[in-house]
């Protein structure tokens, strides 16, 4: 099959290519999986088969292949992979990791809480949390002291998702909670890199931090559930909607199902949005011409008043820079599936149990579909450019039935926060600060993102 290139004419073949991979390369792959996936795509093309340890791996880099797995034949592809089984150690059987009938039941019960109108209802919470963060920056602004923007984003997105989910004022506890959630995410990364980990009962500092973090979250969630059940909770929270939702047998979720879903939403909705915002501020600091264009739009639309959710449709450049940041640094940089039964994809045999690897990071920099694959170029998202691309050239939120349930939440959050910050401040990278993309649970800057903040 041939595809029209946007600026240079290169054809792409969907023929499967088998690659021999020495097991000796596994440590190198673990050290830098993004470089490995990118290298494979550049060297071997769109559709690659290689052994990796015990697995038969199929790496899909072409949008049509990705569409097959995420949409066309999605029922044949489960989340029974190391990536999701490791996450399930934290989240239990939540939406992100569950499958089949149970997943469908849960998704149907939770989906209404993420209806766009409901998400827009969280706009003021998002703006209040942003304003509190900005107030906290005052001393750093006055003394020109750099702040770690990655840490700031982690704290504020946790506050926001915590409030929307549980209705708790997490402001005071945000740091403690961030550490708890980070300890757990650190544990997930550790587990995904060590096939045979030390048992949790062994009191290593990491294991201890993980257990304490999980306990803290458990306590918090149980308290919130109790408050709701006793009529003391905020009736608008996502939790309160989950507490009243019933399935088609008129059954409510059990306490442990609720707990798993709440932890899932905290984990899935926190670091992803933070990572997206962190890279957005980094990319803008490196591209002053784009930033100027963006500021002209924000100033023109808002004329100095604070943004609201009603402004978002009138800020197309804001939407394009966010989309472009999520293209270059998709927080969920890899998506895996397991083939349940054998399948045929574009003529190639996929055996049952094969491990499917799809990387938004790799495909979203695919030179056949992007005019400037490695540059920050928001015009990639002008309507005519979008129309010219296959649908799955861009999938930062996944796709098909398993599309991110929080995609609207994240877009509104990033739009409002980005606008509110940039309306008042210019963020500049500290000179010589090394910025290295580290593919953990999401892509994070390895040494944080130290930036100085000037009032505009
Ligand atoms: C920029 C921010 C975000 C990004 C890039 C992102 C990305 C993704 C991706 C790629 C998936 C699909 C994974 C797969 O198919 O294997 C996903 C699923 C999910 N996301 Fe997000 N996400 C973001 C924000 C959020 C937020 C804010 C929430 C909730 C408050 C959330 C909750 C979930 C849940 C529960 C799932 C599983 C959905 C299901 O399978 O039914 N995400 N996300």
CSV table of C-alpha atoms and ligand atoms in Angstrom, one decimal:
chain,number,residue,atom,x,y,z
A,1,UNK,CA,0.0,0.0,0.0
A,2,UNK,CA,1.3,3.4,-0.9
A,3,UNK,CA,0.9,6.7,1.0
A,4,UNK,CA,1.2,10.2,-0.3
A,5,UNK,CA,4.0,12.0,1.6
A,6,UNK,CA,3.3,15.5,2.7
A,7,UNK,CA,6.5,17.1,1.5
A,8,UNK,CA,8.9,14.4,0.3
A,9,UNK,CA,7.7,11.4,-1.8
A,10,UNK,CA,8.6,8.2,0.0
A,11,UNK,CA,6.4,5.2,-0.2
A,12,UNK,CA,5.6,2.8,2.6
A,13,UNK,CA,5.1,-0.9,2.6
A,14,UNK,CA,3.0,-2.7,5.0
A,15,UNK,CA,4.9,-5.9,4.5
A,16,UNK,CA,6.0,-7.5,7.7
A,17,UNK,CA,9.8,-7.5,8.3
A,18,UNK,CA,11.3,-10.1,10.6
A,19,UNK,CA,14.3,-8.8,12.5
A,20,UNK,CA,16.8,-10.9,14.6
A,21,UNK,CA,17.4,-9.4,17.9
A,22,UNK,CA,20.1,-10.6,20.2
A,23,UNK,CA,19.0,-11.2,23.8
A,24,UNK,CA,22.2,-9.3,24.8
A,25,UNK,CA,20.4,-6.1,23.7
A,26,UNK,CA,17.7,-6.4,26.3
A,27,UNK,CA,19.5,-4.3,28.9
A,28,UNK,CA,20.1,-1.6,26.3
A,29,UNK,CA,16.5,-1.6,25.3
A,30,UNK,CA,15.5,-1.3,29.0
A,31,UNK,CA,17.8,1.7,29.3
A,32,UNK,CA,16.4,3.5,26.4
A,33,UNK,CA,13.2,2.1,25.0
A,34,UNK,CA,12.3,5.2,23.1
A,35,UNK,CA,15.5,5.2,21.1
A,36,UNK,CA,15.1,1.5,20.5
A,37,UNK,CA,11.5,1.9,19.1
A,38,UNK,CA,12.6,4.9,17.0
A,39,UNK,CA,15.6,3.1,15.6
A,40,UNK,CA,13.6,0.1,14.6
A,41,UNK,CA,11.1,2.2,12.8
A,42,UNK,CA,13.8,4.2,10.9
A,43,UNK,CA,15.8,1.1,10.1
A,44,UNK,CA,13.2,-1.6,9.5
A,45,UNK,CA,10.0,0.2,8.5
A,46,UNK,CA,6.4,0.2,9.5
A,47,UNK,CA,5.7,-3.4,10.4
A,48,UNK,CA,8.3,-5.3,12.4
A,49,UNK,CA,8.5,-8.7,14.0
A,50,UNK,CA,11.2,-9.7,16.5
A,51,UNK,CA,11.6,-11.9,19.5
A,52,UNK,CA,12.1,-10.2,22.9
A,53,UNK,CA,12.8,-12.6,25.8
A,54,UNK,CA,9.9,-15.0,25.8
A,55,UNK,CA,7.7,-12.9,23.5
A,56,UNK,CA,7.0,-12.7,19.9
A,57,UNK,CA,6.8,-9.0,19.4
A,58,UNK,CA,5.1,-7.1,16.5
A,59,UNK,CA,6.0,-3.5,16.5
A,60,UNK,CA,3.4,-1.5,14.5
A,61,UNK,CA,4.5,2.0,13.3
A,62,UNK,CA,2.0,2.6,10.5
A,63,UNK,CA,-1.3,4.3,11.2
A,64,UNK,CA,-3.3,1.6,9.3
A,65,UNK,CA,-1.8,-1.2,11.4
A,66,UNK,CA,-2.5,0.7,14.6
A,67,UNK,CA,-6.1,1.2,13.5
A,68,UNK,CA,-6.5,-2.5,12.9
A,69,UNK,CA,-5.5,-3.3,16.5
A,70,UNK,CA,-7.2,-0.4,18.3
A,71,UNK,CA,-10.4,-0.3,16.3
A,72,UNK,CA,-11.1,-2.8,13.5
A,73,UNK,CA,-10.4,-6.0,15.4
A,74,UNK,CA,-10.0,-4.5,18.9
A,75,UNK,CA,-11.9,-7.4,20.5
A,76,UNK,CA,-9.0,-9.7,19.7
A,77,UNK,CA,-6.5,-7.6,21.6
A,78,UNK,CA,-6.3,-7.7,25.4
A,79,UNK,CA,-4.4,-5.7,27.9
A,80,UNK,CA,-2.8,-8.8,29.4
A,81,UNK,CA,0.7,-7.4,28.9
A,82,UNK,CA,3.6,-6.7,31.3
A,83,UNK,CA,2.8,-3.0,30.9
A,84,UNK,CA,-0.7,-3.3,32.2
A,85,UNK,CA,-0.2,-6.2,34.6
A,86,UNK,CA,2.4,-4.1,36.3
A,87,UNK,CA,0.1,-1.1,36.5
A,88,UNK,CA,-2.6,-3.4,37.9
A,89,UNK,CA,-0.3,-4.0,40.9
A,90,UNK,CA,-1.3,-0.5,41.9
A,91,UNK,CA,-4.6,0.1,40.4
A,92,UNK,CA,-6.2,-3.3,40.7
A,93,UNK,CA,-8.9,-4.1,38.2
A,94,UNK,CA,-9.6,-0.5,37.2
A,95,UNK,CA,-10.6,0.8,33.7
A,96,UNK,CA,-7.0,1.1,32.5
A,97,UNK,CA,-6.1,-2.5,33.1
A,98,UNK,CA,-9.3,-4.5,33.0
A,99,UNK,CA,-10.6,-6.3,29.9
A,100,UNK,CA,-13.7,-7.9,28.3
A,101,UNK,CA,-17.1,-7.9,29.9
A,102,UNK,CA,-16.0,-6.5,33.3
A,103,UNK,CA,-14.2,-3.6,31.6
A,104,UNK,CA,-17.3,-2.8,29.4
A,105,UNK,CA,-19.6,-2.8,32.5
A,106,UNK,CA,-17.2,-0.4,34.3
A,107,UNK,CA,-16.8,1.9,31.3
A,108,UNK,CA,-20.5,2.2,30.9
A,109,UNK,CA,-21.0,3.1,34.5
A,110,UNK,CA,-18.2,5.6,34.6
A,111,UNK,CA,-18.5,7.2,31.1
A,112,UNK,CA,-21.4,9.7,32.1
A,113,UNK,CA,-19.1,11.3,34.7
A,114,UNK,CA,-16.8,12.3,31.8
A,115,UNK,CA,-19.5,13.8,29.6
A,116,UNK,CA,-18.2,17.1,28.1
A,117,UNK,CA,-20.7,19.2,30.0
A,118,UNK,CA,-19.6,17.7,33.3
A,119,UNK,CA,-16.0,18.2,32.4
A,120,UNK,CA,-16.6,21.8,31.6
A,121,UNK,CA,-18.1,22.0,35.1
A,122,UNK,CA,-14.7,21.4,36.5
A,123,UNK,CA,-13.2,24.5,34.7
A,124,UNK,CA,-13.4,26.7,37.8
A,125,UNK,CA,-11.7,24.1,40.0
A,126,UNK,CA,-8.9,23.9,37.3
A,127,UNK,CA,-8.6,27.7,37.3
A,128,UNK,CA,-8.6,28.0,41.1
A,129,UNK,CA,-5.9,25.4,41.4
A,130,UNK,CA,-3.8,27.3,38.7
A,131,UNK,CA,-4.3,30.6,40.5
A,132,UNK,CA,-3.1,29.1,43.8
A,133,UNK,CA,-0.1,27.7,42.1
A,134,UNK,CA,0.7,31.1,40.5
A,135,UNK,CA,0.3,32.8,44.0
A,136,UNK,CA,2.9,30.4,45.2
A,137,UNK,CA,5.3,31.5,42.5
A,138,UNK,CA,5.4,35.1,43.7
A,139,UNK,CA,8.6,34.9,45.6
A,140,UNK,CA,10.4,33.0,42.8
A,141,UNK,CA,9.2,35.6,40.4
A,142,UNK,CA,10.4,38.5,42.5
A,143,UNK,CA,13.8,36.9,43.2
A,144,UNK,CA,14.2,35.4,39.7
A,145,UNK,CA,14.7,32.0,41.4
A,146,UNK,CA,14.2,29.0,39.0
A,147,UNK,CA,11.4,26.6,39.8
A,148,UNK,CA,11.1,23.0,38.7
A,149,UNK,CA,8.1,23.3,36.4
A,150,UNK,CA,7.7,19.5,36.2
A,151,UNK,CA,7.2,19.3,39.9
A,152,UNK,CA,4.8,22.3,39.8
A,153,UNK,CA,2.7,20.6,37.1
A,154,UNK,CA,2.7,17.3,39.0
A,155,UNK,CA,1.3,19.1,42.1
A,156,UNK,CA,-1.3,21.1,40.4
A,157,UNK,CA,-2.7,18.3,38.3
A,158,UNK,CA,-3.0,16.1,41.3
A,159,UNK,CA,-4.9,18.8,43.2
A,160,UNK,CA,-7.3,19.1,40.2
A,161,UNK,CA,-7.9,15.4,39.7
A,162,UNK,CA,-8.1,14.8,43.4
A,163,UNK,CA,-10.7,17.6,43.8
A,164,UNK,CA,-12.8,16.5,40.7
A,165,UNK,CA,-12.7,12.9,41.8
A,166,UNK,CA,-13.1,13.0,45.5
A,167,UNK,CA,-14.1,16.5,46.3
A,168,UNK,CA,-11.4,16.8,48.8
A,169,UNK,CA,-9.4,20.0,49.2
A,170,UNK,CA,-6.0,18.4,48.4
A,171,UNK,CA,-4.2,21.7,48.4
A,172,UNK,CA,-2.8,21.2,51.9
A,173,UNK,CA,-1.9,17.6,51.3
A,174,UNK,CA,-0.8,17.9,47.6
A,175,UNK,CA,2.9,17.4,48.4
A,176,UNK,CA,2.4,14.4,50.5
A,177,UNK,CA,0.0,12.9,47.9
A,178,UNK,CA,2.4,13.7,45.1
A,179,UNK,CA,5.1,11.8,46.9
A,180,UNK,CA,2.7,8.9,47.6
A,181,UNK,CA,1.7,8.7,43.9
A,182,UNK,CA,5.3,9.1,42.7
A,183,UNK,CA,6.5,6.4,45.0
A,184,UNK,CA,3.9,4.1,43.4
A,185,UNK,CA,4.8,5.1,39.9
A,186,UNK,CA,8.4,4.7,40.7
A,187,UNK,CA,7.5,1.2,41.8
A,188,UNK,CA,5.7,0.5,38.5
A,189,UNK,CA,8.8,1.5,36.6
A,190,UNK,CA,11.0,-0.7,38.8
A,191,UNK,CA,8.7,-3.6,38.3
A,192,UNK,CA,8.6,-3.2,34.5
A,193,UNK,CA,12.4,-3.1,34.4
A,194,UNK,CA,12.9,-6.1,36.8
A,195,UNK,CA,11.1,-9.3,35.7
A,196,UNK,CA,11.9,-10.9,39.1
A,197,UNK,CA,11.5,-8.2,41.7
A,198,UNK,CA,12.2,-8.5,45.4
A,199,UNK,CA,8.9,-9.4,47.1
A,200,UNK,CA,7.0,-6.5,48.6
A,201,UNK,CA,7.4,-7.9,52.1
A,202,UNK,CA,11.2,-7.2,51.9
A,203,UNK,CA,11.5,-3.8,53.6
A,204,UNK,CA,13.7,-2.0,51.0
A,205,UNK,CA,13.2,1.8,50.9
A,206,UNK,CA,11.3,1.5,47.6
A,207,UNK,CA,9.0,-1.2,48.8
A,208,UNK,CA,8.4,0.7,52.0
A,209,UNK,CA,7.6,3.9,50.1
A,210,UNK,CA,5.3,2.0,47.8
A,211,UNK,CA,3.4,0.4,50.7
A,212,UNK,CA,3.1,3.6,52.6
A,213,UNK,CA,1.9,5.4,49.4
A,214,UNK,CA,-0.8,2.8,48.7
A,215,UNK,CA,-1.9,2.9,52.3
A,216,UNK,CA,-2.2,6.7,52.2
A,217,UNK,CA,-4.3,6.6,49.1
A,218,UNK,CA,-6.5,3.8,50.4
A,219,UNK,CA,-7.2,5.7,53.6
A,220,UNK,CA,-8.1,8.8,51.7
A,221,UNK,CA,-10.4,7.0,49.3
A,222,UNK,CA,-12.2,5.0,52.1
A,223,UNK,CA,-12.7,8.3,53.9
A,224,UNK,CA,-14.2,9.9,50.8
A,225,UNK,CA,-16.5,6.9,50.1
A,226,UNK,CA,-17.7,7.0,53.7
A,227,UNK,CA,-18.4,10.8,53.6
A,228,UNK,CA,-20.4,10.3,50.4
A,229,UNK,CA,-22.3,7.4,51.9
A,230,UNK,CA,-23.2,9.4,54.9
A,231,UNK,CA,-24.4,12.4,52.8
A,232,UNK,CA,-21.4,14.6,53.7
A,233,UNK,CA,-19.7,14.5,50.3
A,234,UNK,CA,-19.8,16.8,47.3
A,235,UNK,CA,-22.6,15.4,45.1
A,236,UNK,CA,-20.8,16.6,41.9
A,237,UNK,CA,-17.7,14.6,42.2
A,238,UNK,CA,-16.8,11.8,39.8
A,239,UNK,CA,-16.8,9.5,42.9
A,240,UNK,CA,-20.4,10.5,43.8
A,241,UNK,CA,-21.5,9.6,40.2
A,242,UNK,CA,-19.7,6.3,40.4
A,243,UNK,CA,-21.4,5.6,43.8
A,244,UNK,CA,-24.8,6.0,42.3
A,245,UNK,CA,-24.2,4.4,38.9
A,246,UNK,CA,-25.8,1.0,38.3
A,247,UNK,CA,-25.2,-1.7,35.7
A,248,UNK,CA,-27.9,-3.3,33.6
A,249,UNK,CA,-28.6,-5.7,36.4
A,250,UNK,CA,-29.2,-2.7,38.6
A,251,UNK,CA,-26.1,-3.5,40.6
A,252,UNK,CA,-23.9,-0.8,42.0
A,253,UNK,CA,-20.1,-1.0,42.1
A,254,UNK,CA,-18.7,-2.8,45.2
A,255,UNK,CA,-16.4,-1.0,47.6
A,256,UNK,CA,-13.3,-2.6,46.1
A,257,UNK,CA,-14.3,-1.9,42.5
A,258,UNK,CA,-14.8,1.7,43.5
A,259,UNK,CA,-11.4,1.8,45.1
A,260,UNK,CA,-9.7,0.4,42.1
A,261,UNK,CA,-11.4,2.9,39.8
A,262,UNK,CA,-10.5,5.8,42.0
A,263,UNK,CA,-6.9,4.9,42.2
A,264,UNK,CA,-6.9,4.3,38.4
A,265,UNK,CA,-8.3,7.7,37.7
A,266,UNK,CA,-5.8,9.4,40.2
A,267,UNK,CA,-2.9,7.7,38.5
A,268,UNK,CA,-4.1,8.0,34.9
A,269,UNK,CA,-5.3,11.5,35.2
A,270,UNK,CA,-2.5,13.1,37.1
A,271,UNK,CA,1.0,12.4,35.7
A,272,UNK,CA,-0.3,12.3,32.1
A,273,UNK,CA,-1.7,15.8,32.1
A,274,UNK,CA,1.4,17.1,34.1
A,275,UNK,CA,3.8,15.6,31.6
A,276,UNK,CA,1.8,17.2,28.7
A,277,UNK,CA,1.9,20.6,30.3
A,278,UNK,CA,5.6,20.4,31.3
A,279,UNK,CA,6.6,19.7,27.7
A,280,UNK,CA,4.3,22.4,26.4
A,281,UNK,CA,6.1,25.0,28.6
A,282,UNK,CA,9.5,23.6,27.5
A,283,UNK,CA,8.6,23.7,23.8
A,284,UNK,CA,7.2,27.2,24.0
A,285,UNK,CA,10.4,28.4,25.7
A,286,UNK,CA,12.4,27.0,22.8
A,287,UNK,CA,10.1,28.5,20.1
A,288,UNK,CA,9.6,32.2,20.9
A,289,UNK,CA,8.0,33.0,17.5
A,290,UNK,CA,5.2,30.4,18.3
A,291,UNK,CA,4.9,31.7,21.8
A,292,UNK,CA,4.5,35.3,20.5
A,293,UNK,CA,1.7,34.2,18.1
A,294,UNK,CA,0.0,32.3,21.0
A,295,UNK,CA,0.3,35.3,23.3
A,296,UNK,CA,-1.2,37.6,20.7
A,297,UNK,CA,-4.2,35.3,20.4
A,298,UNK,CA,-4.7,35.0,24.2
A,299,UNK,CA,-4.4,38.8,24.7
A,300,UNK,CA,-6.7,39.5,21.8
A,301,UNK,CA,-9.4,37.1,23.0
A,302,UNK,CA,-9.2,37.8,26.7
A,303,UNK,CA,-8.2,41.4,26.8
A,304,UNK,CA,-6.8,41.0,30.2
A,305,UNK,CA,-9.7,39.2,31.9
A,306,UNK,CA,-9.3,35.7,33.3
A,307,UNK,CA,-10.1,32.8,30.9
A,308,UNK,CA,-13.2,30.7,31.2
A,309,UNK,CA,-14.2,27.4,29.5
A,310,UNK,CA,-16.3,29.5,27.1
A,311,UNK,CA,-13.1,31.0,25.7
A,312,UNK,CA,-11.6,27.7,24.7
A,313,UNK,CA,-13.3,27.4,21.3
A,314,UNK,CA,-12.0,30.9,20.4
A,315,UNK,CA,-8.4,30.0,21.1
A,316,UNK,CA,-7.5,27.7,18.2
A,317,UNK,CA,-3.7,28.4,18.5
A,318,UNK,CA,-3.9,27.3,22.2
A,319,UNK,CA,-5.5,24.0,21.0
A,320,UNK,CA,-2.9,23.6,18.2
A,321,UNK,CA,0.2,24.1,20.5
A,322,UNK,CA,-1.3,21.6,23.0
A,323,UNK,CA,-1.9,19.0,20.2
A,324,UNK,CA,1.7,19.6,18.9
A,325,UNK,CA,3.2,19.2,22.4
A,326,UNK,CA,1.3,15.9,22.8
A,327,UNK,CA,2.6,14.9,19.4
A,328,UNK,CA,6.3,15.4,20.1
A,329,UNK,CA,6.1,14.2,23.7
A,330,UNK,CA,3.0,11.9,24.0
A,331,UNK,CA,2.8,11.2,27.8
A,332,UNK,CA,1.6,7.7,27.1
A,333,UNK,CA,4.6,6.9,24.8
A,334,UNK,CA,3.8,3.2,24.3
A,335,UNK,CA,0.6,1.2,24.1
A,336,UNK,CA,0.7,-2.6,24.3
A,337,UNK,CA,-1.7,-5.4,23.6
A,338,UNK,CA,-1.8,-9.2,23.6
A,339,UNK,CA,-3.3,-11.1,20.7
A,340,UNK,CA,-6.1,-13.3,22.1
A,341,UNK,CA,-6.4,-15.5,19.0
A,342,UNK,CA,-4.3,-15.7,15.8
A,343,UNK,CA,-5.1,-12.8,13.5
A,344,UNK,CA,-4.1,-11.7,10.0
A,345,UNK,CA,-3.0,-8.1,9.6
A,346,UNK,CA,-2.6,-6.8,6.1
A,347,UNK,CA,-1.7,-10.4,5.0
A,348,UNK,CA,0.7,-11.1,7.8
A,349,UNK,CA,0.1,-13.9,10.4
A,350,UNK,CA,0.0,-12.8,14.0
A,351,UNK,CA,0.0,-15.8,16.3
A,352,UNK,CA,-2.1,-16.0,19.4
A,353,UNK,CA,-0.3,-14.5,22.4
A,354,UNK,CA,1.8,-12.2,20.3
A,355,UNK,CA,2.8,-9.0,22.0
A,356,UNK,CA,1.8,-5.9,20.0
A,357,UNK,CA,3.7,-2.7,20.6
A,358,UNK,CA,2.5,0.7,19.3
A,359,UNK,CA,4.2,3.9,20.2
A,360,UNK,CA,2.6,7.2,19.7
A,361,UNK,CA,6.1,8.7,20.1
A,362,UNK,CA,7.4,6.9,17.1
A,363,UNK,CA,4.4,7.1,14.8
A,364,UNK,CA,3.8,10.8,15.7
A,365,UNK,CA,7.3,11.5,14.4
A,366,UNK,CA,6.9,9.3,11.3
A,367,UNK,CA,8.4,11.3,8.4
A,368,UNK,CA,5.7,10.1,6.0
A,369,UNK,CA,2.9,11.8,7.8
A,370,UNK,CA,4.5,14.9,9.4
A,371,UNK,CA,5.9,17.8,7.5
A,372,UNK,CA,8.4,18.6,10.2
A,373,UNK,CA,8.6,15.4,12.3
A,374,UNK,CA,11.0,16.5,15.0
A,375,UNK,CA,10.2,20.2,15.1
A,376,UNK,CA,7.6,22.1,17.2
A,377,UNK,CA,5.3,23.1,14.3
A,378,UNK,CA,1.7,23.7,15.5
A,379,UNK,CA,0.6,24.2,11.8
A,380,UNK,CA,0.6,20.4,11.7
A,381,UNK,CA,-2.8,20.8,13.2
A,382,UNK,CA,-4.3,23.2,10.8
A,383,UNK,CA,-7.6,21.7,9.5
A,384,UNK,CA,-6.3,20.9,6.0
A,385,UNK,CA,-3.1,19.3,7.3
A,386,UNK,CA,-5.2,17.1,9.7
A,387,UNK,CA,-7.5,16.0,6.9
A,388,UNK,CA,-4.5,14.9,4.8
A,389,UNK,CA,-3.3,12.4,7.4
A,390,UNK,CA,-4.5,8.9,8.2
A,391,UNK,CA,-6.5,9.0,11.4
A,392,UNK,CA,-4.0,6.9,13.5
A,393,UNK,CA,-0.9,9.0,12.5
A,394,UNK,CA,-1.8,10.8,15.8
A,395,UNK,CA,-3.1,8.9,18.8
A,396,UNK,CA,-1.9,10.4,22.1
A,397,UNK,CA,-5.1,9.3,23.8
A,398,UNK,CA,-5.2,5.9,22.2
A,399,UNK,CA,-8.3,5.0,20.2
A,400,UNK,CA,-11.3,2.7,19.6
A,401,UNK,CA,-13.3,1.5,22.5
A,402,UNK,CA,-10.3,2.0,24.8
A,403,UNK,CA,-9.9,5.7,24.0
A,404,UNK,CA,-8.8,7.6,27.1
A,405,UNK,CA,-11.9,8.4,29.1
A,406,UNK,CA,-10.2,11.6,30.3
A,407,UNK,CA,-9.3,13.1,26.9
A,408,UNK,CA,-11.7,16.0,27.2
A,409,UNK,CA,-10.8,16.5,30.8
A,410,UNK,CA,-7.1,16.7,29.9
A,411,UNK,CA,-7.7,19.0,26.9
A,412,UNK,CA,-9.8,21.4,29.0
A,413,UNK,CA,-7.3,21.3,31.8
A,414,UNK,CA,-4.3,21.9,29.6
A,415,UNK,CA,-6.1,24.7,27.7
A,416,UNK,CA,-7.2,26.6,30.8
A,417,UNK,CA,-4.0,26.1,32.7
A,418,UNK,CA,-1.8,27.0,29.7
A,419,UNK,CA,-3.8,30.1,29.0
A,420,UNK,CA,-4.0,31.3,32.6
A,421,UNK,CA,-0.2,30.9,33.1
A,422,UNK,CA,0.9,32.4,29.8
A,423,UNK,CA,-1.5,35.3,30.0
A,424,UNK,CA,0.6,36.6,32.9
A,425,UNK,CA,4.1,35.0,32.8
A,426,UNK,CA,6.9,34.0,30.5
A,427,UNK,CA,8.7,30.9,31.4
A,428,UNK,CA,12.4,30.5,30.4
A,429,UNK,CA,14.6,27.5,30.6
A,430,UNK,CA,17.5,28.0,32.9
A,431,UNK,CA,20.6,28.3,30.6
A,432,UNK,CA,22.5,25.0,30.4
A,433,UNK,CA,19.8,23.0,32.1
A,434,UNK,CA,19.9,19.6,30.5
A,435,UNK,CA,16.5,18.5,29.1
A,436,UNK,CA,16.4,14.7,28.4
A,437,UNK,CA,13.2,12.9,27.7
A,438,UNK,CA,12.9,10.0,30.2
A,439,UNK,CA,10.3,7.3,29.2
A,440,UNK,CA,9.0,6.3,32.6
A,441,UNK,CA,5.3,5.7,33.1
A,442,UNK,CA,4.9,8.9,31.1
A,443,UNK,CA,7.7,10.8,29.4
A,444,UNK,CA,9.3,13.2,32.0
A,445,UNK,CA,12.3,15.4,31.8
A,446,UNK,CA,15.1,13.4,33.4
A,447,UNK,CA,16.5,16.3,35.5
A,448,UNK,CA,13.2,18.1,36.0
A,449,UNK,CA,12.5,21.3,34.1
A,450,UNK,CA,14.2,24.3,35.8
A,451,UNK,CA,12.7,27.5,34.5
A,452,UNK,CA,12.7,31.2,35.6
A,453,UNK,CA,9.5,33.0,35.5
A,454,UNK,CA,9.0,36.6,34.4
A,455,UNK,CA,5.9,38.6,34.7
A,456,UNK,CA,4.8,39.7,31.2
B,1,LIG,C1,-2.7,14.5,28.4
B,1,LIG,C2,-3.3,13.7,29.3
B,1,LIG,C3,-3.6,12.2,29.0
B,1,LIG,C4,-3.1,11.4,28.1
B,1,LIG,C5,-2.0,11.7,27.1
B,1,LIG,C6,-3.7,10.1,28.2
B,1,LIG,C7,-3.5,9.0,27.5
B,1,LIG,C8,-4.2,7.8,27.5
B,1,LIG,C9,-4.1,6.7,26.6
B,1,LIG,C10,-3.1,6.6,25.4
B,1,LIG,C11,-5.0,5.8,27.0
B,1,LIG,C12,-5.2,4.4,26.2
B,1,LIG,C13,-4.3,3.4,26.7
B,1,LIG,C14,-4.5,2.1,25.9
B,1,LIG,O1,-5.3,2.0,25.0
B,1,LIG,O2,-3.7,1.1,26.2
B,1,LIG,C15,-5.7,6.3,28.1
B,1,LIG,C16,-6.6,5.6,28.8
B,1,LIG,C17,-7.2,6.0,30.0
B,1,LIG,N1,-7.1,7.3,30.5
B,1,LIG,FE1,-6.0,8.8,29.8
B,1,LIG,N2,-4.7,10.2,29.2
B,1,LIG,C18,-4.6,11.5,29.7
B,1,LIG,C19,-5.4,12.0,30.7
B,1,LIG,C20,-6.3,11.3,31.4
B,1,LIG,C21,-7.1,11.9,32.5
B,1,LIG,C22,-7.2,13.4,32.9
B,1,LIG,C23,-7.9,10.9,33.0
B,1,LIG,C24,-8.9,10.9,34.1
B,1,LIG,C25,-9.2,11.9,34.9
B,1,LIG,C26,-7.5,9.7,32.3
B,1,LIG,C27,-8.0,8.4,32.5
B,1,LIG,C28,-7.8,7.3,31.7
B,1,LIG,C29,-8.5,6.0,31.9
B,1,LIG,C30,-9.4,5.6,33.0
B,1,LIG,C31,-8.1,5.2,30.8
B,1,LIG,C32,-8.6,3.8,30.5
B,1,LIG,C33,-9.8,3.9,29.6
B,1,LIG,C34,-10.4,2.6,29.2
B,1,LIG,O3,-9.7,1.7,28.8
B,1,LIG,O4,-11.6,2.5,29.3
B,1,LIG,N3,-6.6,10.0,31.3
B,1,LIG,N4,-5.2,7.5,28.4
